[in-house]
Amino acid sequence: MLNLIKDDDKHEFLYTNEDFEKVRGILNKLTGINLADSKDAMVYSRLVRRVRALKLSSIAEYLKYVAANAHEEQNFINALTTNLTSFFREEHHFKVLKDYLNDTPGVKRIWCAASSTGEEPYSIAISVVEALGRFDTNIEIIASDIDSNVLETAKQGVYHESRIQSLNLSMKKQFFHRGTGSNKGFVRVVPELRRMVKFRQINLLDSKWPIDLPVNVIFCRNVMIYFNREMQEALLTRMVRLLPKDGLYVAGHSENFSYFSHIVSAVGKTTYKPA
Ligand SMILES: C[S@@+](CC[C@H](N)C(=O)[O-])C[C@H]1O[C@@H](n2cnc3c(N)ncnc32)[C@H](O)[C@@H]1O
């Protein structure tokens, strides 16, 4: 007998607890993400678009399709990642970055390791410009994510005006162009700033990351929370190996690495240096 998810009457396509468990397993294997039990409705609402687009008849059929068509894995991942972000999210980190840049000569590279739709790496680029007083610096900013859709959005650097509402007027004027005509209501990051950021698709689970050394600063915020503790420890170890002794690691607000004092030491609120 099929084990139906409780509110299945509401579902246009058949969706069972077994499907949910399978989705969790596949997603975890591909990305390291652990979905909580409470995410069953979210999974349905996100996968249903693919089921419709492919004219399939159930979530189970879609999962068979994913298994048989390797190219669908990317759509599966894109559908299930959570990409919430904003310009200057956790603003205090950008002040820490500016201070770090002012106090540390010779910074070569900053890696933003789960950059989503680009607001975070562009906030990093703005902070670099503000700290060094110019766009053409020798600092390379690498922004990466596993999700190919968000990387496309990030490269375009086009956002709804409301996304920059909280920025001060001079920042808006210096770093964004307002759209006109059919682009009214949107802003675009100025080309000088776009050129400072190189976008790359990187799955943090991959055994090799295509990033040159040295990496002086790593922003890896609000992605470790999706991984289990063992994986967090393994990733943190690998990332910290990229940093010099005086490097800076910036974590998200709910990522507390006090368990990992053998890897990092806190230098401020959710900011760390190699231990
Ligand atoms: C909640 S967003 C955080 C965005 C940004 N760092 C911030 O704090 O505003 C999490 C991002 O991590 C990405 N992600 C999830 N698993 C990943 C993995 N295994 N490798 C790389 N990126 C991953 C998702 O695609 C998503 O864009």
PDB file of C-alpha atoms and ligand atoms in Angstrom:
ATOM      1  CA  MET A   1       0.000   0.000   0.000  1.00  0.00           C
ATOM      2  CA  LEU A   2       1.248   3.504  -0.765  1.00  0.00           C
ATOM      3  CA  ASN A   3       2.338   5.546   2.172  1.00  0.00           C
ATOM      4  CA  LEU A   4       0.764   8.903   1.271  1.00  0.00           C
ATOM      5  CA  ILE A   5       1.868  12.190   2.741  1.00  0.00           C
ATOM      6  CA  LYS A   6      -0.840  13.442   5.098  1.00  0.00           C
ATOM      7  CA  ASP A   7      -2.330  16.254   2.996  1.00  0.00           C
ATOM      8  CA  ASP A   8      -2.139  14.408  -0.291  1.00  0.00           C
ATOM      9  CA  ASP A   9      -5.644  15.541  -1.279  1.00  0.00           C
ATOM     10  CA  LYS A  10      -4.092  18.939  -1.947  1.00  0.00           C
ATOM     11  CA  HIS A  11      -1.468  17.531  -4.302  1.00  0.00           C
ATOM     12  CA  GLU A  12      -1.911  17.652  -8.039  1.00  0.00           C
ATOM     13  CA  PHE A  13       0.646  14.844  -8.433  1.00  0.00           C
ATOM     14  CA  LEU A  14       1.101  11.744  -6.317  1.00  0.00           C
ATOM     15  CA  TYR A  15       3.676  12.322  -3.573  1.00  0.00           C
ATOM     16  CA  THR A  16       4.484   9.807  -0.846  1.00  0.00           C
ATOM     17  CA  ASN A  17       6.656   9.735   2.272  1.00  0.00           C
ATOM     18  CA  GLU A  18       8.845   7.289   0.436  1.00  0.00           C
ATOM     19  CA  ASP A  19       9.376   9.894  -2.323  1.00  0.00           C
ATOM     20  CA  PHE A  20      10.335  12.464   0.293  1.00  0.00           C
ATOM     21  CA  GLU A  21      12.860  10.067   1.827  1.00  0.00           C
ATOM     22  CA  LYS A  22      14.326   9.364  -1.612  1.00  0.00           C
ATOM     23  CA  VAL A  23      14.638  13.087  -2.379  1.00  0.00           C
ATOM     24  CA  ARG A  24      16.432  13.623   0.911  1.00  0.00           C
ATOM     25  CA  GLY A  25      18.845  10.794   0.163  1.00  0.00           C
ATOM     26  CA  ILE A  26      19.660  11.953  -3.370  1.00  0.00           C
ATOM     27  CA  LEU A  27      20.063  15.598  -2.336  1.00  0.00           C
ATOM     28  CA  ASN A  28      22.341  14.642   0.522  1.00  0.00           C
ATOM     29  CA  LYS A  29      24.522  12.537  -1.751  1.00  0.00           C
ATOM     30  CA  LEU A  30      24.791  15.275  -4.382  1.00  0.00           C
ATOM     31  CA  THR A  31      25.203  18.340  -2.183  1.00  0.00           C
ATOM     32  CA  GLY A  32      25.669  17.343   1.459  1.00  0.00           C
ATOM     33  CA  ILE A  33      22.435  19.151   2.356  1.00  0.00           C
ATOM     34  CA  ASN A  34      20.372  17.522   5.127  1.00  0.00           C
ATOM     35  CA  LEU A  35      16.687  18.309   4.797  1.00  0.00           C
ATOM     36  CA  ALA A  36      14.717  18.352   8.045  1.00  0.00           C
ATOM     37  CA  ASP A  37      11.567  16.201   8.450  1.00  0.00           C
ATOM     38  CA  SER A  38       9.492  19.379   8.301  1.00  0.00           C
ATOM     39  CA  LYS A  39      10.557  20.094   4.700  1.00  0.00           C
ATOM     40  CA  ASP A  40       8.207  17.592   3.022  1.00  0.00           C
ATOM     41  CA  ALA A  41       5.772  20.246   1.736  1.00  0.00           C
ATOM     42  CA  MET A  42       8.652  22.443   0.564  1.00  0.00           C
ATOM     43  CA  VAL A  43      10.114  19.564  -1.431  1.00  0.00           C
ATOM     44  CA  TYR A  44       6.804  18.983  -3.190  1.00  0.00           C
ATOM     45  CA  SER A  45       6.265  22.648  -4.037  1.00  0.00           C
ATOM     46  CA  ARG A  46       9.765  22.940  -5.466  1.00  0.00           C
ATOM     47  CA  LEU A  47       9.797  19.740  -7.507  1.00  0.00           C
ATOM     48  CA  VAL A  48       6.286  20.058  -8.866  1.00  0.00           C
ATOM     49  CA  ARG A  49       7.460  22.632 -11.432  1.00  0.00           C
ATOM     50  CA  ARG A  50       9.875  20.102 -12.915  1.00  0.00           C
ATOM     51  CA  VAL A  51       7.177  17.405 -12.934  1.00  0.00           C
ATOM     52  CA  ARG A  52       4.896  19.758 -14.871  1.00  0.00           C
ATOM     53  CA  ALA A  53       7.617  20.990 -17.232  1.00  0.00           C
ATOM     54  CA  LEU A  54       8.567  17.411 -18.133  1.00  0.00           C
ATOM     55  CA  LYS A  55       4.890  16.371 -18.399  1.00  0.00           C
ATOM     56  CA  LEU A  56       5.354  13.562 -15.888  1.00  0.00           C
ATOM     57  CA  SER A  57       2.606  12.244 -13.647  1.00  0.00           C
ATOM     58  CA  SER A  58       4.108  11.874 -10.162  1.00  0.00           C
ATOM     59  CA  ILE A  59       7.090  12.752  -7.998  1.00  0.00           C
ATOM     60  CA  ALA A  60       8.177   9.095  -8.147  1.00  0.00           C
ATOM     61  CA  GLU A  61       8.240   9.271 -11.940  1.00  0.00           C
ATOM     62  CA  TYR A  62      10.323  12.426 -11.707  1.00  0.00           C
ATOM     63  CA  LEU A  63      12.828  10.676  -9.416  1.00  0.00           C
ATOM     64  CA  LYS A  64      13.126   7.857 -11.951  1.00  0.00           C
ATOM     65  CA  TYR A  65      13.729  10.508 -14.605  1.00  0.00           C
ATOM     66  CA  VAL A  66      16.519  12.058 -12.492  1.00  0.00           C
ATOM     67  CA  ALA A  67      18.119   8.623 -12.041  1.00  0.00           C
ATOM     68  CA  ALA A  68      18.009   7.936 -15.785  1.00  0.00           C
ATOM     69  CA  ASN A  69      19.097  11.404 -16.992  1.00  0.00           C
ATOM     70  CA  ALA A  70      22.276  12.730 -15.410  1.00  0.00           C
ATOM     71  CA  HIS A  71      21.654  16.188 -16.905  1.00  0.00           C
ATOM     72  CA  GLU A  72      18.508  16.554 -14.763  1.00  0.00           C
ATOM     73  CA  GLU A  73      20.585  16.417 -11.562  1.00  0.00           C
ATOM     74  CA  GLN A  74      21.444  20.099 -11.933  1.00  0.00           C
ATOM     75  CA  ASN A  75      17.752  21.082 -12.192  1.00  0.00           C
ATOM     76  CA  PHE A  76      17.012  18.879  -9.185  1.00  0.00           C
ATOM     77  CA  ILE A  77      19.734  20.660  -7.171  1.00  0.00           C
ATOM     78  CA  ASN A  78      18.684  24.122  -8.391  1.00  0.00           C
ATOM     79  CA  ALA A  79      15.090  23.415  -7.362  1.00  0.00           C
ATOM     80  CA  LEU A  80      15.983  22.309  -3.859  1.00  0.00           C
ATOM     81  CA  THR A  81      18.685  24.728  -2.709  1.00  0.00           C
ATOM     82  CA  THR A  82      17.615  27.635  -0.523  1.00  0.00           C
ATOM     83  CA  ASN A  83      19.179  30.824  -1.844  1.00  0.00           C
ATOM     84  CA  LEU A  84      18.089  33.468   0.645  1.00  0.00           C
ATOM     85  CA  THR A  85      20.561  36.363   0.703  1.00  0.00           C
ATOM     86  CA  SER A  86      20.745  40.164   0.600  1.00  0.00           C
ATOM     87  CA  PHE A  87      23.168  43.053   0.139  1.00  0.00           C
ATOM     88  CA  PHE A  88      25.208  43.614   3.318  1.00  0.00           C
ATOM     89  CA  ARG A  89      23.455  40.776   5.123  1.00  0.00           C
ATOM     90  CA  GLU A  90      25.026  40.654   8.620  1.00  0.00           C
ATOM     91  CA  GLU A  91      26.504  44.082   8.037  1.00  0.00           C
ATOM     92  CA  HIS A  92      29.105  43.847  10.791  1.00  0.00           C
ATOM     93  CA  HIS A  93      31.093  41.356   8.666  1.00  0.00           C
ATOM     94  CA  PHE A  94      31.742  44.005   6.024  1.00  0.00           C
ATOM     95  CA  LYS A  95      33.165  46.377   8.614  1.00  0.00           C
ATOM     96  CA  VAL A  96      35.426  43.527   9.773  1.00  0.00           C
ATOM     97  CA  LEU A  97      36.486  42.983   6.148  1.00  0.00           C
ATOM     98  CA  LYS A  98      37.310  46.670   5.626  1.00  0.00           C
ATOM     99  CA  ASP A  99      39.350  46.777   8.837  1.00  0.00           C
ATOM    100  CA  TYR A 100      41.144  43.588   7.787  1.00  0.00           C
ATOM    101  CA  LEU A 101      41.998  45.080   4.381  1.00  0.00           C
ATOM    102  CA  ASN A 102      43.290  48.261   5.994  1.00  0.00           C
ATOM    103  CA  ASP A 103      45.458  46.328   8.454  1.00  0.00           C
ATOM    104  CA  THR A 104      46.720  43.565   6.142  1.00  0.00           C
ATOM    105  CA  PRO A 105      48.936  44.531   3.222  1.00  0.00           C
ATOM    106  CA  GLY A 106      49.143  42.290   0.157  1.00  0.00           C
ATOM    107  CA  VAL A 107      45.709  40.641   0.231  1.00  0.00           C
ATOM    108  CA  LYS A 108      45.445  38.731  -3.059  1.00  0.00           C
ATOM    109  CA  ARG A 109      42.209  36.788  -3.036  1.00  0.00           C
ATOM    110  CA  ILE A 110      38.802  36.603  -1.347  1.00  0.00           C
ATOM    111  CA  TRP A 111      36.579  33.539  -1.802  1.00  0.00           C
ATOM    112  CA  CYS A 112      32.846  33.805  -1.303  1.00  0.00           C
ATOM    113  CA  ALA A 113      31.971  30.114  -1.150  1.00  0.00           C
ATOM    114  CA  ALA A 114      28.145  30.062  -1.350  1.00  0.00           C
ATOM    115  CA  SER A 115      27.462  33.272  -3.199  1.00  0.00           C
ATOM    116  CA  SER A 116      23.862  32.622  -4.245  1.00  0.00           C
ATOM    117  CA  THR A 117      22.439  35.393  -6.483  1.00  0.00           C
ATOM    118  CA  GLY A 118      25.464  37.681  -6.041  1.00  0.00           C
ATOM    119  CA  GLU A 119      24.454  40.185  -3.385  1.00  0.00           C
ATOM    120  CA  GLU A 120      27.146  38.872  -1.021  1.00  0.00           C
ATOM    121  CA  PRO A 121      30.161  38.999  -3.404  1.00  0.00           C
ATOM    122  CA  TYR A 122      29.086  42.436  -4.690  1.00  0.00           C
ATOM    123  CA  SER A 123      28.879  43.634  -1.066  1.00  0.00           C
ATOM    124  CA  ILE A 124      32.411  42.279  -0.635  1.00  0.00           C
ATOM    125  CA  ALA A 125      33.528  44.141  -3.796  1.00  0.00           C
ATOM    126  CA  ILE A 126      31.943  47.396  -2.538  1.00  0.00           C
ATOM    127  CA  SER A 127      33.794  46.951   0.769  1.00  0.00           C
ATOM    128  CA  VAL A 128      37.083  46.450  -1.117  1.00  0.00           C
ATOM    129  CA  VAL A 129      36.496  49.641  -3.123  1.00  0.00           C
ATOM    130  CA  GLU A 130      35.599  51.563   0.016  1.00  0.00           C
ATOM    131  CA  ALA A 131      38.635  50.268   1.916  1.00  0.00           C
ATOM    132  CA  LEU A 132      41.160  50.822  -0.895  1.00  0.00           C
ATOM    133  CA  GLY A 133      39.535  53.833  -2.524  1.00  0.00           C
ATOM    134  CA  ARG A 134      39.542  52.411  -6.069  1.00  0.00           C
ATOM    135  CA  PHE A 135      38.027  49.742  -8.326  1.00  0.00           C
ATOM    136  CA  ASP A 136      41.233  48.515  -9.967  1.00  0.00           C
ATOM    137  CA  THR A 137      42.895  46.674  -7.113  1.00  0.00           C
ATOM    138  CA  ASN A 138      45.005  43.500  -7.268  1.00  0.00           C
ATOM    139  CA  ILE A 139      42.439  41.643  -5.190  1.00  0.00           C
ATOM    140  CA  GLU A 140      40.599  38.841  -6.954  1.00  0.00           C
ATOM    141  CA  ILE A 141      37.129  38.020  -5.652  1.00  0.00           C
ATOM    142  CA  ILE A 142      35.974  34.483  -6.490  1.00  0.00           C
ATOM    143  CA  ALA A 143      32.288  33.819  -5.951  1.00  0.00           C
ATOM    144  CA  SER A 144      30.986  30.280  -6.223  1.00  0.00           C
ATOM    145  CA  ASP A 145      27.854  28.256  -5.711  1.00  0.00           C
ATOM    146  CA  ILE A 146      26.546  24.827  -6.643  1.00  0.00           C
ATOM    147  CA  ASP A 147      23.337  26.241  -8.146  1.00  0.00           C
ATOM    148  CA  SER A 148      23.727  27.181 -11.836  1.00  0.00           C
ATOM    149  CA  ASN A 149      20.599  29.397 -11.884  1.00  0.00           C
ATOM    150  CA  VAL A 150      21.724  31.677  -9.076  1.00  0.00           C
ATOM    151  CA  LEU A 151      25.159  32.002 -10.705  1.00  0.00           C
ATOM    152  CA  GLU A 152      23.515  33.245 -13.917  1.00  0.00           C
ATOM    153  CA  THR A 153      21.539  35.848 -11.963  1.00  0.00           C
ATOM    154  CA  ALA A 154      24.692  36.842 -10.104  1.00  0.00           C
ATOM    155  CA  LYS A 155      26.693  37.344 -13.309  1.00  0.00           C
ATOM    156  CA  GLN A 156      24.001  39.617 -14.738  1.00  0.00           C
ATOM    157  CA  GLY A 157      24.061  41.750 -11.578  1.00  0.00           C
ATOM    158  CA  VAL A 158      20.500  42.969 -12.180  1.00  0.00           C
ATOM    159  CA  TYR A 159      18.250  43.331  -9.135  1.00  0.00           C
ATOM    160  CA  HIS A 160      14.876  44.727  -8.294  1.00  0.00           C
ATOM    161  CA  GLU A 161      15.253  48.223  -6.808  1.00  0.00           C
ATOM    162  CA  SER A 162      13.764  47.028  -3.534  1.00  0.00           C
ATOM    163  CA  ARG A 163      16.856  44.833  -2.998  1.00  0.00           C
ATOM    164  CA  ILE A 164      19.049  47.931  -2.495  1.00  0.00           C
ATOM    165  CA  GLN A 165      16.481  49.989  -0.594  1.00  0.00           C
ATOM    166  CA  SER A 166      18.428  49.859   2.679  1.00  0.00           C
ATOM    167  CA  LEU A 167      21.733  51.055   1.149  1.00  0.00           C
ATOM    168  CA  ASN A 168      22.715  54.669   1.605  1.00  0.00           C
ATOM    169  CA  LEU A 169      22.220  57.089  -1.296  1.00  0.00           C
ATOM    170  CA  SER A 170      25.899  57.553  -2.143  1.00  0.00           C
ATOM    171  CA  MET A 171      26.402  53.772  -2.347  1.00  0.00           C
ATOM    172  CA  LYS A 172      23.381  53.454  -4.629  1.00  0.00           C
ATOM    173  CA  LYS A 173      24.752  56.210  -6.885  1.00  0.00           C
ATOM    174  CA  GLN A 174      28.315  54.927  -7.002  1.00  0.00           C
ATOM    175  CA  PHE A 175      27.677  51.212  -7.459  1.00  0.00           C
ATOM    176  CA  PHE A 176      24.364  50.827  -9.315  1.00  0.00           C
ATOM    177  CA  HIS A 177      22.805  52.083 -12.537  1.00  0.00           C
ATOM    178  CA  ARG A 178      19.056  52.586 -12.544  1.00  0.00           C
ATOM    179  CA  GLY A 179      17.158  50.877 -15.324  1.00  0.00           C
ATOM    180  CA  THR A 180      15.026  52.887 -17.725  1.00  0.00           C
ATOM    181  CA  GLY A 181      12.252  51.926 -20.149  1.00  0.00           C
ATOM    182  CA  SER A 182      11.495  48.223 -19.888  1.00  0.00           C
ATOM    183  CA  ASN A 183      14.164  47.970 -17.137  1.00  0.00           C
ATOM    184  CA  LYS A 184      12.460  50.545 -14.935  1.00  0.00           C
ATOM    185  CA  GLY A 185      12.236  49.307 -11.361  1.00  0.00           C
ATOM    186  CA  PHE A 186      15.539  47.417 -11.689  1.00  0.00           C
ATOM    187  CA  VAL A 187      19.147  48.375 -10.998  1.00  0.00           C
ATOM    188  CA  ARG A 188      22.379  46.935 -12.398  1.00  0.00           C
ATOM    189  CA  VAL A 189      25.698  46.678 -10.616  1.00  0.00           C
ATOM    190  CA  VAL A 190      28.161  49.015 -12.398  1.00  0.00           C
ATOM    191  CA  PRO A 191      30.595  47.250 -14.789  1.00  0.00           C
ATOM    192  CA  GLU A 192      33.676  48.273 -12.757  1.00  0.00           C
ATOM    193  CA  LEU A 193      32.279  46.334  -9.797  1.00  0.00           C
ATOM    194  CA  ARG A 194      31.054  43.385 -11.894  1.00  0.00           C
ATOM    195  CA  ARG A 195      34.565  43.028 -13.318  1.00  0.00           C
ATOM    196  CA  MET A 196      35.979  42.604  -9.812  1.00  0.00           C
ATOM    197  CA  VAL A 197      34.058  39.360  -9.201  1.00  0.00           C
ATOM    198  CA  LYS A 198      34.715  36.044 -10.988  1.00  0.00           C
ATOM    199  CA  PHE A 199      31.842  33.585 -10.742  1.00  0.00           C
ATOM    200  CA  ARG A 200      32.483  29.853 -10.773  1.00  0.00           C
ATOM    201  CA  GLN A 201      30.351  26.784 -10.167  1.00  0.00           C
ATOM    202  CA  ILE A 202      31.818  24.871  -7.249  1.00  0.00           C
ATOM    203  CA  ASN A 203      30.239  22.080  -5.239  1.00  0.00           C
ATOM    204  CA  LEU A 204      31.838  22.223  -1.799  1.00  0.00           C
ATOM    205  CA  LEU A 205      31.674  18.418  -1.767  1.00  0.00           C
ATOM    206  CA  ASP A 206      34.073  18.172  -4.712  1.00  0.00           C
ATOM    207  CA  SER A 207      37.477  16.786  -3.841  1.00  0.00           C
ATOM    208  CA  LYS A 208      39.216  19.685  -5.643  1.00  0.00           C
ATOM    209  CA  TRP A 209      38.283  23.349  -5.676  1.00  0.00           C
ATOM    210  CA  PRO A 210      39.549  25.343  -8.692  1.00  0.00           C
ATOM    211  CA  ILE A 211      40.921  28.222  -6.655  1.00  0.00           C
ATOM    212  CA  ASP A 212      44.460  29.564  -6.741  1.00  0.00           C
ATOM    213  CA  LEU A 213      46.405  30.312  -3.590  1.00  0.00           C
ATOM    214  CA  PRO A 214      46.722  32.345  -1.520  1.00  0.00           C
ATOM    215  CA  VAL A 215      43.172  32.865  -0.364  1.00  0.00           C
ATOM    216  CA  ASN A 216      43.366  35.484   2.368  1.00  0.00           C
ATOM    217  CA  VAL A 217      39.674  35.728   3.228  1.00  0.00           C
ATOM    218  CA  ILE A 218      36.862  33.186   3.002  1.00  0.00           C
ATOM    219  CA  PHE A 219      33.220  34.156   3.343  1.00  0.00           C
ATOM    220  CA  CYS A 220      31.313  30.907   3.819  1.00  0.00           C
ATOM    221  CA  ARG A 221      28.050  32.024   5.314  1.00  0.00           C
ATOM    222  CA  ASN A 222      24.744  30.278   5.850  1.00  0.00           C
ATOM    223  CA  VAL A 223      25.590  27.096   3.998  1.00  0.00           C
ATOM    224  CA  MET A 224      27.386  25.013   6.650  1.00  0.00           C
ATOM    225  CA  ILE A 225      24.080  24.944   8.584  1.00  0.00           C
ATOM    226  CA  TYR A 226      22.731  22.518   5.981  1.00  0.00           C
ATOM    227  CA  PHE A 227      25.584  20.043   6.543  1.00  0.00           C
ATOM    228  CA  ASN A 228      26.113  17.576   9.378  1.00  0.00           C
ATOM    229  CA  ARG A 229      28.832  18.144  11.938  1.00  0.00           C
ATOM    230  CA  GLU A 230      31.245  15.667  10.408  1.00  0.00           C
ATOM    231  CA  MET A 231      31.020  17.359   7.045  1.00  0.00           C
ATOM    232  CA  GLN A 232      31.305  20.828   8.591  1.00  0.00           C
ATOM    233  CA  GLU A 233      34.518  19.743  10.267  1.00  0.00           C
ATOM    234  CA  ALA A 234      35.930  18.256   7.066  1.00  0.00           C
ATOM    235  CA  LEU A 235      35.069  21.342   4.990  1.00  0.00           C
ATOM    236  CA  LEU A 236      36.299  23.786   7.599  1.00  0.00           C
ATOM    237  CA  THR A 237      39.594  21.891   7.803  1.00  0.00           C
ATOM    238  CA  ARG A 238      40.027  22.041   4.021  1.00  0.00           C
ATOM    239  CA  MET A 239      39.096  25.714   3.783  1.00  0.00           C
ATOM    240  CA  VAL A 240      41.321  26.815   6.631  1.00  0.00           C
ATOM    241  CA  ARG A 241      44.254  25.039   4.929  1.00  0.00           C
ATOM    242  CA  LEU A 242      43.888  27.564   2.095  1.00  0.00           C
ATOM    243  CA  LEU A 243      44.329  30.515   4.454  1.00  0.00           C
ATOM    244  CA  PRO A 244      47.638  32.014   5.616  1.00  0.00           C
ATOM    245  CA  LYS A 245      48.221  32.337   9.378  1.00  0.00           C
ATOM    246  CA  ASP A 246      46.680  35.818   9.380  1.00  0.00           C
ATOM    247  CA  GLY A 247      43.753  34.792   7.139  1.00  0.00           C
ATOM    248  CA  LEU A 248      40.128  35.558   7.914  1.00  0.00           C
ATOM    249  CA  TYR A 249      37.192  33.119   7.863  1.00  0.00           C
ATOM    250  CA  VAL A 250      33.703  34.609   8.031  1.00  0.00           C
ATOM    251  CA  ALA A 251      30.789  32.340   8.998  1.00  0.00           C
ATOM    252  CA  GLY A 252      27.025  32.871   9.053  1.00  0.00           C
ATOM    253  CA  HIS A 253      25.104  34.083  12.099  1.00  0.00           C
ATOM    254  CA  SER A 254      23.960  30.618  13.164  1.00  0.00           C
ATOM    255  CA  GLU A 255      27.238  28.851  12.444  1.00  0.00           C
ATOM    256  CA  ASN A 256      29.106  28.507  15.675  1.00  0.00           C
ATOM    257  CA  PHE A 257      32.453  26.771  15.429  1.00  0.00           C
ATOM    258  CA  SER A 258      33.279  26.591  19.119  1.00  0.00           C
ATOM    259  CA  TYR A 259      33.409  22.761  18.698  1.00  0.00           C
ATOM    260  CA  PHE A 260      36.181  23.211  16.195  1.00  0.00           C
ATOM    261  CA  SER A 261      38.697  25.145  18.298  1.00  0.00           C
ATOM    262  CA  HIS A 262      41.427  22.810  16.988  1.00  0.00           C
ATOM    263  CA  ILE A 263      40.768  24.294  13.507  1.00  0.00           C
ATOM    264  CA  VAL A 264      39.807  27.943  14.076  1.00  0.00           C
ATOM    265  CA  SER A 265      39.929  30.567  16.831  1.00  0.00           C
ATOM    266  CA  ALA A 266      37.293  33.265  17.095  1.00  0.00           C
ATOM    267  CA  VAL A 267      38.424  36.829  16.408  1.00  0.00           C
ATOM    268  CA  GLY A 268      34.962  38.397  16.702  1.00  0.00           C
ATOM    269  CA  LYS A 269      31.293  37.587  16.231  1.00  0.00           C
ATOM    270  CA  THR A 270      31.279  34.577  13.810  1.00  0.00           C
ATOM    271  CA  THR A 271      34.674  35.615  12.413  1.00  0.00           C
ATOM    272  CA  TYR A 272      37.671  33.327  12.793  1.00  0.00           C
ATOM    273  CA  LYS A 273      41.369  32.879  12.050  1.00  0.00           C
ATOM    274  CA  PRO A 274      43.268  29.620  11.636  1.00  0.00           C
ATOM    275  CA  ALA A 275      43.952  28.037  15.060  1.00  0.00           C
TER     276      ALA A 275
HETATM  277  C1  LIG B   1      21.127  30.453   2.201  1.00  0.00           C
HETATM  278  S1  LIG B   1      22.199  30.676   0.819  1.00  0.00           S
HETATM  279  C2  LIG B   1      23.431  31.705   1.563  1.00  0.00           C
HETATM  280  C3  LIG B   1      23.868  32.806   0.633  1.00  0.00           C
HETATM  281  C4  LIG B   1      24.908  33.753   1.196  1.00  0.00           C
HETATM  282  N1  LIG B   1      26.128  33.074   1.547  1.00  0.00           N
HETATM  283  C5  LIG B   1      24.384  34.518   2.386  1.00  0.00           C
HETATM  284  O1  LIG B   1      24.740  34.200   3.534  1.00  0.00           O
HETATM  285  O2  LIG B   1      23.589  35.456   2.190  1.00  0.00           O
HETATM  286  C6  LIG B   1      23.007  29.068   0.719  1.00  0.00           C
HETATM  287  C7  LIG B   1      23.689  28.830  -0.621  1.00  0.00           C
HETATM  288  O3  LIG B   1      24.513  27.664  -0.507  1.00  0.00           O
HETATM  289  C8  LIG B   1      24.490  26.974  -1.742  1.00  0.00           C
HETATM  290  N2  LIG B   1      24.915  25.577  -1.534  1.00  0.00           N
HETATM  291  C9  LIG B   1      24.233  24.578  -0.938  1.00  0.00           C
HETATM  292  N3  LIG B   1      24.932  23.440  -0.966  1.00  0.00           N
HETATM  293  C10 LIG B   1      26.110  23.723  -1.591  1.00  0.00           C
HETATM  294  C11 LIG B   1      27.261  22.953  -1.917  1.00  0.00           C
HETATM  295  N4  LIG B   1      27.362  21.651  -1.627  1.00  0.00           N
HETATM  296  N5  LIG B   1      28.276  23.568  -2.560  1.00  0.00           N
HETATM  297  C12 LIG B   1      28.207  24.890  -2.873  1.00  0.00           C
HETATM  298  N6  LIG B   1      27.139  25.674  -2.597  1.00  0.00           N
HETATM  299  C13 LIG B   1      26.091  25.087  -1.953  1.00  0.00           C
HETATM  300  C14 LIG B   1      23.048  27.132  -2.205  1.00  0.00           C
HETATM  301  O4  LIG B   1      22.905  26.937  -3.597  1.00  0.00           O
HETATM  302  C15 LIG B   1      22.714  28.561  -1.759  1.00  0.00           C
HETATM  303  O5  LIG B   1      22.871  29.498  -2.803  1.00  0.00           O
END
